[in-house]
CSV table of C-alpha atoms in Angstrom, one decimal:
chain,number,residue,atom,x,y,z
A,1,UNK,CA,23.2,-11.1,-15.3
A,2,UNK,CA,19.7,-12.3,-15.0
A,3,UNK,CA,19.5,-15.6,-13.1
A,4,UNK,CA,17.5,-18.6,-14.4
A,5,UNK,CA,14.1,-18.8,-12.7
A,6,UNK,CA,12.3,-22.2,-12.4
A,7,UNK,CA,8.8,-22.1,-13.6
A,8,UNK,CA,6.4,-21.7,-10.8
A,9,UNK,CA,3.8,-24.4,-10.1
A,10,UNK,CA,1.9,-23.5,-7.5
A,11,UNK,CA,-1.1,10.0,-1.4
A,12,UNK,CA,-2.8,20.0,0.3
A,13,UNK,CA,-4.7,20.8,3.2
A,14,UNK,CA,-7.8,19.8,1.6
A,15,UNK,CA,-6.8,16.2,1.8
A,16,UNK,CA,-5.1,16.3,5.0
A,17,UNK,CA,-8.2,15.2,7.0
A,18,UNK,CA,-8.6,11.6,8.1
A,19,UNK,CA,-11.2,9.6,6.1
A,20,UNK,CA,-14.8,10.1,7.3
A,21,UNK,CA,-17.1,7.2,7.9
A,22,UNK,CA,-19.5,6.4,5.1
A,23,UNK,CA,-17.5,8.5,2.5
A,24,UNK,CA,-16.5,6.5,-0.5
A,25,UNK,CA,-13.8,7.3,-2.7
A,26,UNK,CA,-14.2,8.4,-6.4
A,27,UNK,CA,-14.6,5.4,-8.8
A,28,UNK,CA,-15.4,1.8,-8.1
A,29,UNK,CA,-13.0,-0.2,-6.0
A,30,UNK,CA,-12.5,-3.9,-5.5
A,31,UNK,CA,-12.5,-3.5,-1.7
A,32,UNK,CA,-15.5,-4.1,0.5
A,33,UNK,CA,-17.2,-0.8,1.4
A,34,UNK,CA,-20.5,-2.0,2.9
A,35,UNK,CA,-21.4,-2.9,6.4
A,36,UNK,CA,-22.5,-6.4,5.3
A,37,UNK,CA,-24.6,-8.0,2.8
A,38,UNK,CA,-27.8,-7.4,4.9
A,39,UNK,CA,-27.3,-3.5,4.8
A,40,UNK,CA,-29.3,-1.5,2.3
A,41,UNK,CA,-26.7,0.5,0.2
A,42,UNK,CA,-29.4,3.0,-0.8
A,43,UNK,CA,-29.9,4.5,2.8
A,44,UNK,CA,-32.9,2.5,3.6
A,45,UNK,CA,-33.9,3.4,7.3
A,46,UNK,CA,-35.0,-0.1,8.0
A,47,UNK,CA,-31.4,-1.5,7.2
A,48,UNK,CA,-29.2,-2.4,10.2
A,49,UNK,CA,-27.1,0.6,11.4
A,50,UNK,CA,-23.2,0.6,11.6
A,51,UNK,CA,-21.8,1.2,15.0
A,52,UNK,CA,-20.5,4.9,14.8
A,53,UNK,CA,-16.7,4.9,14.5
A,54,UNK,CA,-16.3,7.4,17.2
A,55,UNK,CA,-17.5,5.1,19.7
A,56,UNK,CA,-14.4,3.2,19.4
A,57,UNK,CA,-12.4,6.2,20.6
A,58,UNK,CA,-14.6,7.1,23.8
A,59,UNK,CA,-12.0,5.4,26.0
A,60,UNK,CA,-8.3,6.5,26.4
A,61,UNK,CA,-5.9,4.3,24.4
A,62,UNK,CA,-4.6,2.3,27.5
A,63,UNK,CA,-4.1,-1.3,28.2
A,64,UNK,CA,-7.1,-1.3,30.7
A,65,UNK,CA,-9.4,0.3,28.0
A,66,UNK,CA,-8.3,-2.4,25.6
A,67,UNK,CA,-9.1,-5.1,28.0
A,68,UNK,CA,-12.4,-3.6,28.7
A,69,UNK,CA,-13.3,-3.3,25.0
A,70,UNK,CA,-12.3,-7.0,24.4
A,71,UNK,CA,-14.7,-8.0,27.3
A,72,UNK,CA,-17.5,-6.0,25.9
A,73,UNK,CA,-17.2,-7.4,22.4
A,74,UNK,CA,-20.4,-9.5,21.6
A,75,UNK,CA,-19.9,-13.2,21.1
A,76,UNK,CA,-20.4,-14.7,17.8
A,77,UNK,CA,-23.5,-16.5,18.9
A,78,UNK,CA,-25.1,-13.0,19.7
A,79,UNK,CA,-24.9,-12.1,16.0
A,80,UNK,CA,-28.0,-12.6,13.7
A,81,UNK,CA,-28.0,-15.9,12.2
A,82,UNK,CA,-29.2,-14.5,8.9
A,83,UNK,CA,-25.9,-12.5,8.7
A,84,UNK,CA,-23.8,-15.5,9.5
A,85,UNK,CA,-25.5,-17.5,6.9
A,86,UNK,CA,-24.9,-14.6,4.4
A,87,UNK,CA,-21.3,-14.5,5.3
A,88,UNK,CA,-20.9,-18.2,4.9
A,89,UNK,CA,-22.5,-18.5,1.7
A,90,UNK,CA,-20.1,-16.0,0.1
A,91,UNK,CA,-16.9,-17.5,1.6
A,92,UNK,CA,-16.3,-20.1,-1.0
A,93,UNK,CA,-16.8,-17.7,-3.9
A,94,UNK,CA,-14.5,-15.1,-2.4
A,95,UNK,CA,-11.8,-17.5,-1.7
A,96,UNK,CA,-12.0,-18.8,-5.3
A,97,UNK,CA,-12.0,-15.2,-6.7
A,98,UNK,CA,-8.8,-14.5,-4.6
A,99,UNK,CA,-7.1,-17.5,-5.8
A,100,UNK,CA,-7.9,-16.7,-9.4
A,101,UNK,CA,-6.6,-13.3,-8.8
A,102,UNK,CA,-3.4,-14.6,-7.5
A,103,UNK,CA,-2.9,-16.8,-10.4
A,104,UNK,CA,-3.4,-13.7,-12.6
A,105,UNK,CA,-0.8,-11.7,-10.7
A,106,UNK,CA,1.6,-14.7,-11.1
A,107,UNK,CA,1.1,-14.4,-14.8
A,108,UNK,CA,2.1,-10.8,-14.6
A,109,UNK,CA,5.3,-11.8,-12.5
A,110,UNK,CA,3.9,-10.7,-9.2
A,111,UNK,CA,4.2,-13.3,-6.6
A,112,UNK,CA,2.2,-13.0,-3.3
A,113,UNK,CA,4.1,-14.7,-0.4
A,114,UNK,CA,4.9,-17.7,-2.4
A,115,UNK,CA,7.7,-18.8,-0.1
A,116,UNK,CA,10.6,-17.3,-2.2
A,117,UNK,CA,13.8,-16.7,-0.4
A,118,UNK,CA,14.5,-13.1,0.6
A,119,UNK,CA,17.9,-11.8,-0.7
A,120,UNK,CA,20.5,-11.7,1.9
A,121,UNK,CA,21.1,-8.0,1.5
A,122,UNK,CA,17.5,-7.3,2.0
A,123,UNK,CA,17.2,-9.6,5.0
A,124,UNK,CA,20.2,-7.8,6.5
A,125,UNK,CA,18.4,-4.4,6.0
A,126,UNK,CA,15.3,-5.6,7.7
A,127,UNK,CA,17.1,-7.0,10.6
A,128,UNK,CA,19.2,-3.9,11.0
A,129,UNK,CA,16.7,-1.1,10.5
A,130,UNK,CA,13.1,-2.4,10.3
A,131,UNK,CA,12.7,-5.0,13.1
A,132,UNK,CA,15.2,-3.5,15.8
A,133,UNK,CA,13.8,-2.6,19.1
A,134,UNK,CA,12.6,0.9,20.0
A,135,UNK,CA,11.6,2.5,23.1
A,136,UNK,CA,8.0,1.1,23.9
A,137,UNK,CA,5.0,3.3,24.0
A,138,UNK,CA,2.7,3.7,26.7
A,139,UNK,CA,-0.5,3.7,24.6
A,140,UNK,CA,-1.6,1.2,22.1
A,141,UNK,CA,-4.2,0.9,19.5
A,142,UNK,CA,-7.5,-0.7,21.0
A,143,UNK,CA,-9.3,-3.4,19.2
A,144,UNK,CA,-12.4,-1.3,18.4
A,145,UNK,CA,-15.7,-3.1,17.3
A,146,UNK,CA,-14.3,-3.3,13.8
A,147,UNK,CA,-16.5,-6.3,12.9
A,148,UNK,CA,-19.7,-4.1,13.4
A,149,UNK,CA,-18.6,-1.1,11.2
A,150,UNK,CA,-17.9,-0.3,7.5
A,151,UNK,CA,-14.5,-0.8,6.2
A,152,UNK,CA,-13.9,3.1,6.0
A,153,UNK,CA,-15.3,3.5,9.6
A,154,UNK,CA,-12.8,0.9,10.7
A,155,UNK,CA,-10.0,2.9,9.1
A,156,UNK,CA,-11.3,6.0,10.8
A,157,UNK,CA,-11.4,4.3,14.1
A,158,UNK,CA,-8.0,2.4,14.2
A,159,UNK,CA,-5.8,4.1,11.6
A,160,UNK,CA,-4.9,7.3,13.7
A,161,UNK,CA,-3.5,5.3,16.5
A,162,UNK,CA,-1.9,2.6,14.6
A,163,UNK,CA,-0.2,4.9,12.3
A,164,UNK,CA,0.4,7.8,14.6
A,165,UNK,CA,3.3,10.0,13.5
A,166,UNK,CA,2.9,9.4,9.8
A,167,UNK,CA,0.4,12.0,9.0
A,168,UNK,CA,2.5,15.1,9.1
A,169,UNK,CA,-0.1,17.3,10.8
A,170,UNK,CA,1.2,17.5,14.4
A,171,UNK,CA,4.5,17.9,16.2
A,172,UNK,CA,4.8,14.3,16.8
A,173,UNK,CA,4.8,13.3,13.3
A,174,UNK,CA,8.0,12.2,11.5
A,175,UNK,CA,9.4,15.3,9.6
A,176,UNK,CA,8.3,15.7,6.0
A,177,UNK,CA,5.9,12.9,5.9
A,178,UNK,CA,2.2,12.8,4.7
A,179,UNK,CA,-0.7,10.4,4.6
A,180,UNK,CA,-2.9,10.0,1.6
A,181,UNK,CA,-6.2,8.0,1.6
A,182,UNK,CA,-7.6,6.0,-1.4
A,183,UNK,CA,-4.4,6.7,-3.1
A,184,UNK,CA,-4.6,5.7,-6.7
A,185,UNK,CA,-1.4,4.7,-8.6
A,186,UNK,CA,-1.0,4.7,-12.3
A,187,UNK,CA,-1.7,1.4,-14.1
A,188,UNK,CA,1.4,2.2,-16.1
A,189,UNK,CA,3.5,1.4,-13.0
A,190,UNK,CA,2.3,-2.3,-13.0
A,191,UNK,CA,4.2,-5.0,-15.0
A,192,UNK,CA,2.7,-4.8,-18.5
A,193,UNK,CA,2.8,-8.6,-19.2
A,194,UNK,CA,3.2,-10.2,-22.5
A,195,UNK,CA,0.7,-10.0,-25.3
A,196,UNK,CA,-0.4,-13.6,-24.5
A,197,UNK,CA,-0.9,-12.9,-20.9
A,198,UNK,CA,-3.0,-9.7,-21.5
A,199,UNK,CA,-5.2,-11.6,-23.9
A,200,UNK,CA,-5.6,-14.6,-21.6
A,201,UNK,CA,-6.1,-12.8,-18.2
A,202,UNK,CA,-7.0,-9.2,-19.1
A,203,UNK,CA,-5.5,-6.1,-17.7
A,204,UNK,CA,-4.6,-5.7,-14.0
A,205,UNK,CA,-6.9,-3.5,-11.9
A,206,UNK,CA,-5.6,-0.1,-11.0
A,207,UNK,CA,-3.8,-0.3,-7.7
A,208,UNK,CA,-5.3,1.9,-5.0
A,209,UNK,CA,-4.0,1.8,-1.4
A,210,UNK,CA,-6.5,2.4,1.3
A,211,UNK,CA,-3.9,4.4,3.2
A,212,UNK,CA,-0.6,5.5,1.7
A,213,UNK,CA,2.4,7.0,3.6
A,214,UNK,CA,5.2,9.1,1.8
A,215,UNK,CA,6.9,12.4,1.6
A,216,UNK,CA,4.7,15.6,1.5
A,217,UNK,CA,5.0,17.7,-1.7
A,218,UNK,CA,5.7,21.4,-1.6
A,219,UNK,CA,2.0,22.0,-2.2
A,220,UNK,CA,0.9,19.6,0.7
A,221,UNK,CA,3.6,21.0,3.3
A,222,UNK,CA,1.9,23.2,5.7
A,223,UNK,CA,5.2,25.1,6.6
A,224,UNK,CA,6.7,26.5,3.3
A,225,UNK,CA,10.1,26.4,5.2
A,226,UNK,CA,10.2,22.8,5.5
A,227,UNK,CA,9.5,21.0,2.4
A,228,UNK,CA,11.3,17.7,1.9
A,229,UNK,CA,12.4,18.4,-1.9
A,230,UNK,CA,13.4,21.5,-3.5
A,231,UNK,CA,11.4,23.2,-6.1
A,232,UNK,CA,13.9,22.1,-8.9
A,233,UNK,CA,13.8,18.5,-7.6
A,234,UNK,CA,9.9,18.4,-7.8
A,235,UNK,CA,10.1,20.0,-11.1
A,236,UNK,CA,12.3,17.1,-12.3
A,237,UNK,CA,10.0,14.6,-10.9
A,238,UNK,CA,7.0,16.2,-12.6
A,239,UNK,CA,8.8,16.2,-15.9
A,240,UNK,CA,9.6,12.5,-15.6
A,241,UNK,CA,6.2,11.6,-14.4
A,242,UNK,CA,7.3,10.3,-11.2
A,243,UNK,CA,5.1,12.5,-9.0
A,244,UNK,CA,2.2,10.1,-8.5
A,245,UNK,CA,0.0,12.9,-6.9
A,246,UNK,CA,0.2,16.5,-6.0
A,247,UNK,CA,0.2,15.5,-2.3
A,248,UNK,CA,2.6,12.7,-1.7
A,249,UNK,CA,5.9,11.4,-3.3
A,250,UNK,CA,7.5,8.0,-3.2
A,251,UNK,CA,5.3,6.1,-0.7
A,252,UNK,CA,7.3,4.0,1.9
A,253,UNK,CA,4.4,2.3,3.5
A,254,UNK,CA,0.9,1.3,2.1
A,255,UNK,CA,-2.0,-0.3,3.8
A,256,UNK,CA,-5.2,-2.2,3.0
A,257,UNK,CA,-8.0,-2.4,5.4
A,258,UNK,CA,-10.8,-5.0,5.7
A,259,UNK,CA,-13.5,-6.1,8.2
A,260,UNK,CA,-13.2,-9.5,10.0
A,261,UNK,CA,-17.0,-10.2,9.0
A,262,UNK,CA,-16.7,-8.8,5.5
A,263,UNK,CA,-17.0,-10.8,2.4
A,264,UNK,CA,-13.4,-9.5,1.5
A,265,UNK,CA,-11.1,-10.6,4.2
A,266,UNK,CA,-7.3,-10.4,4.8
A,267,UNK,CA,-6.5,-12.7,2.0
A,268,UNK,CA,-8.1,-10.2,-0.5
A,269,UNK,CA,-6.1,-7.4,1.2
A,270,UNK,CA,-2.9,-9.1,0.5
A,271,UNK,CA,-3.7,-9.4,-3.1
A,272,UNK,CA,-4.5,-5.8,-3.3
A,273,UNK,CA,-1.3,-5.0,-1.5
A,274,UNK,CA,0.7,-7.0,-4.0
A,275,UNK,CA,-0.4,-4.7,-6.8
A,276,UNK,CA,0.3,-1.5,-4.7
A,277,UNK,CA,3.7,-2.7,-3.8
A,278,UNK,CA,4.7,-3.9,-7.3
A,279,UNK,CA,3.7,-0.5,-8.7
A,280,UNK,CA,5.8,1.5,-6.1
A,281,UNK,CA,8.8,-0.8,-6.5
A,282,UNK,CA,8.7,-0.1,-10.2
A,283,UNK,CA,8.4,3.6,-9.5
A,284,UNK,CA,11.6,3.4,-7.3
A,285,UNK,CA,13.5,1.4,-10.0
A,286,UNK,CA,12.5,4.1,-12.6
A,287,UNK,CA,14.2,6.6,-10.3
A,288,UNK,CA,17.2,4.7,-9.2
A,289,UNK,CA,17.9,2.5,-12.2
A,290,UNK,CA,18.2,-1.2,-12.7
A,291,UNK,CA,21.3,-1.5,-10.5
A,292,UNK,CA,20.0,0.2,-7.5
A,293,UNK,CA,20.3,-1.4,-4.0
A,294,UNK,CA,17.5,-3.3,-2.6
A,295,UNK,CA,17.3,-1.1,0.4
A,296,UNK,CA,16.6,1.8,-1.8
A,297,UNK,CA,13.9,0.1,-4.0
A,298,UNK,CA,12.0,-2.2,-1.5
A,299,UNK,CA,8.6,-1.3,-0.2
A,300,UNK,CA,6.6,-2.2,2.9
A,301,UNK,CA,3.0,-2.8,3.3
A,302,UNK,CA,0.4,-4.0,5.8
A,303,UNK,CA,-2.9,-5.7,5.5
A,304,UNK,CA,-5.4,-5.7,8.4
A,305,UNK,CA,-8.8,-6.7,9.1
A,306,UNK,CA,-9.2,-5.0,12.5
A,307,UNK,CA,-8.4,-8.2,14.3
A,308,UNK,CA,-4.8,-8.7,13.0
A,309,UNK,CA,-2.1,-6.7,11.2
A,310,UNK,CA,0.3,-8.4,8.7
A,311,UNK,CA,3.5,-6.9,7.5
A,312,UNK,CA,5.0,-7.5,4.0
A,313,UNK,CA,8.2,-6.5,2.1
A,314,UNK,CA,8.1,-6.0,-1.6
A,315,UNK,CA,11.1,-6.1,-4.0
A,316,UNK,CA,12.0,-6.7,-7.7
A,317,UNK,CA,14.5,-9.2,-9.3
A,318,UNK,CA,15.7,-9.6,-12.7
A,319,UNK,CA,15.3,-13.2,-13.9
A,320,UNK,CA,14.7,-15.2,-17.0
A,321,UNK,CA,11.4,-16.7,-18.1
A,322,UNK,CA,12.7,-19.2,-20.6
A,323,UNK,CA,15.0,-17.2,-22.6
A,324,UNK,CA,13.3,-13.9,-22.0
A,325,UNK,CA,14.6,-11.5,-19.3
A,326,UNK,CA,11.8,-10.4,-16.9
A,327,UNK,CA,11.3,-8.4,-13.9
A,328,UNK,CA,9.9,-10.6,-11.2
A,329,UNK,CA,7.9,-8.9,-8.3
A,330,UNK,CA,8.0,-10.5,-4.9
A,331,UNK,CA,5.9,-10.0,-1.8
A,332,UNK,CA,7.1,-11.8,1.4
A,333,UNK,CA,5.4,-12.1,4.7
A,334,UNK,CA,7.3,-10.5,7.7
A,335,UNK,CA,4.9,-10.9,10.8
A,336,UNK,CA,1.4,-11.3,11.9
A,337,UNK,CA,0.3,-9.4,15.0
A,338,UNK,CA,-2.9,-9.4,17.0
A,339,UNK,CA,-4.8,-6.1,17.4
A,340,UNK,CA,-6.3,-7.3,20.7
A,341,UNK,CA,-2.9,-7.9,22.4
A,342,UNK,CA,-1.2,-4.8,23.9
A,343,UNK,CA,2.2,-6.4,23.4
A,344,UNK,CA,1.6,-7.3,19.9
A,345,UNK,CA,0.3,-3.6,19.1
A,346,UNK,CA,3.5,-2.3,20.7
A,347,UNK,CA,5.5,-4.6,18.3
A,348,UNK,CA,3.4,-3.4,15.3
A,349,UNK,CA,4.1,0.3,16.3
A,350,UNK,CA,7.8,-0.6,16.6
A,351,UNK,CA,7.9,-1.9,12.9
A,352,UNK,CA,6.0,1.1,11.7
A,353,UNK,CA,8.2,3.7,13.4
A,354,UNK,CA,11.3,1.9,12.2
A,355,UNK,CA,10.0,2.0,8.7
A,356,UNK,CA,9.3,5.8,8.9
A,357,UNK,CA,12.6,6.4,10.7
A,358,UNK,CA,14.6,4.8,7.9
A,359,UNK,CA,12.3,6.4,5.2
A,360,UNK,CA,13.2,10.1,6.4
A,361,UNK,CA,16.9,9.1,6.8
A,362,UNK,CA,18.8,6.9,4.4
A,363,UNK,CA,15.9,6.4,2.0
A,364,UNK,CA,15.2,10.0,1.4
A,365,UNK,CA,18.9,10.9,1.2
A,366,UNK,CA,19.2,8.2,-1.6
A,367,UNK,CA,16.2,9.6,-3.4
A,368,UNK,CA,17.3,13.2,-3.2
A,369,UNK,CA,20.9,12.1,-4.6
A,370,UNK,CA,19.2,10.2,-7.4
A,371,UNK,CA,17.0,13.2,-8.5
A,372,UNK,CA,20.0,15.6,-8.5
A,373,UNK,CA,22.1,13.2,-10.7
A,374,UNK,CA,19.5,13.1,-13.4
A,375,UNK,CA,18.8,15.5,-16.1
A,376,UNK,CA,15.3,16.6,-16.8
A,377,UNK,CA,13.9,14.6,-19.8
A,378,UNK,CA,13.3,17.0,-22.8
A,379,UNK,CA,10.8,14.8,-24.6
A,380,UNK,CA,7.2,14.4,-23.9
A,381,UNK,CA,6.2,11.6,-21.6
A,382,UNK,CA,5.0,8.5,-23.1
A,383,UNK,CA,3.1,5.4,-22.2
A,384,UNK,CA,5.4,2.6,-21.4
A,385,UNK,CA,5.8,-0.4,-23.6
A,386,UNK,CA,6.5,-4.0,-22.6
A,387,UNK,CA,10.2,-3.2,-23.1
A,388,UNK,CA,10.1,-0.5,-20.3
A,389,UNK,CA,9.5,-3.1,-17.8
A,390,UNK,CA,12.5,-5.2,-18.9
A,391,UNK,CA,15.3,-5.2,-16.1
A,392,UNK,CA,17.8,-3.4,-18.3
A,393,UNK,CA,15.4,-1.6,-20.7
A,394,UNK,CA,16.1,2.2,-21.3
A,395,UNK,CA,13.2,4.0,-23.2
A,396,UNK,CA,14.4,5.9,-26.4
A,397,UNK,CA,14.9,9.5,-26.0
A,398,UNK,CA,16.7,9.6,-22.6
A,399,UNK,CA,19.5,12.2,-22.8
A,400,UNK,CA,22.9,10.4,-23.2
A,401,UNK,CA,24.4,12.0,-20.1
A,402,UNK,CA,21.6,10.9,-17.9
A,403,UNK,CA,21.7,7.9,-15.5
A,404,UNK,CA,19.4,4.9,-16.1
A,405,UNK,CA,17.0,6.1,-13.7
A,406,UNK,CA,14.2,8.7,-13.8
A,407,UNK,CA,12.6,6.9,-16.8
A,408,UNK,CA,9.7,8.8,-18.1
A,409,UNK,CA,6.2,7.5,-17.6
A,410,UNK,CA,2.7,9.0,-17.4
A,411,UNK,CA,1.5,10.6,-14.1
A,412,UNK,CA,-1.1,9.1,-11.9
A,413,UNK,CA,-4.7,9.6,-12.8
A,414,UNK,CA,-5.4,10.9,-9.4
A,415,UNK,CA,-6.3,14.4,-10.7
A,416,UNK,CA,-8.1,13.1,-13.7
A,417,UNK,CA,-11.7,11.8,-14.0
A,418,UNK,CA,-11.8,8.5,-12.3
A,419,UNK,CA,-12.6,5.3,-14.2
A,420,UNK,CA,-14.3,2.2,-13.1
A,421,UNK,CA,-11.9,-0.3,-11.9
A,422,UNK,CA,-12.0,-4.0,-12.8
A,423,UNK,CA,-12.4,-6.5,-10.2
A,424,UNK,CA,-9.4,-8.9,-10.2
């Protein structure tokens, strides 16, 4: 039974390449994609040049290289004063925008690290599987000159080392996983909000993860003999609208990247991660049903600005807003680690590998069982209504012998013509 909640005050081979510096994703994004406010976005040769991302990987990924890179990083006093003034001038407005965005997310029942207590079963899952110690690695991701490059260049420089093993393109990768960049999730996976909330705040922006790590589809898998799901399972997911893209299924980790000196910092990355996490948690609830275990429906994300990486866990709870049952989405901080410290980077890699190891083990088994237990919906997929997001709601037309999971919903617009995203 929903609990009474106090009112708050306060993704084919064509896509398997790493993102290239300077290559923007289709459609507008609310993430920072420029080198800085002083740069000419029209290719003006007189504009300051970004440091090439490849410079960050000239040295081996060793502890000695990390220390050398840290010593060679220019001091803040060496930066152009005009650039510093420009960053300072935008800091207040960016912070105000982020606060307003969090207020809007809260109206849609998405709470960004508000201090909510984590359910005991979820805490036990994290302690047992996510934060346990693993064999330490000999190499770590260096702190590249992330403050001097574009956001996509920073991703290109740091992401391969930080997320090693999650790309599915080498023997060292976890089996059956795949990475997708600029992964756009359907707005239909977001909480719909009440009529009053939509009128007062407008619709939420489309969630788009800078990097997403999930299970490779049969189309994406390089070796036909090693797909994660069977052809029949993927057919069921397609019929139900749960295949968010043709490349990746059920992401288990998403990431948002920013620059330390950009106008959109780590705080903005957190709000973007909140939308990503809420959408994926809802996707998992549509598969498993309203009574699924927290370990099967939670999601993990990280936000980084090249200086630090923060880890979060996302989950959903059935609660009451007044007398109305609502699905409340929570995002809770797990850890913050410095990308300059080798010990911290080993700890970050430990968490990432634990998340992936559980994802290709118990999580994948639970997803496969849920798919096998569900019948293929016979009716056409429809756009969800507000009742679809209610904790116990089951859309009309589901076969009587089908479990509560596998709710029909529209597929992501990743293969359709991109639309302009709202800034929220």
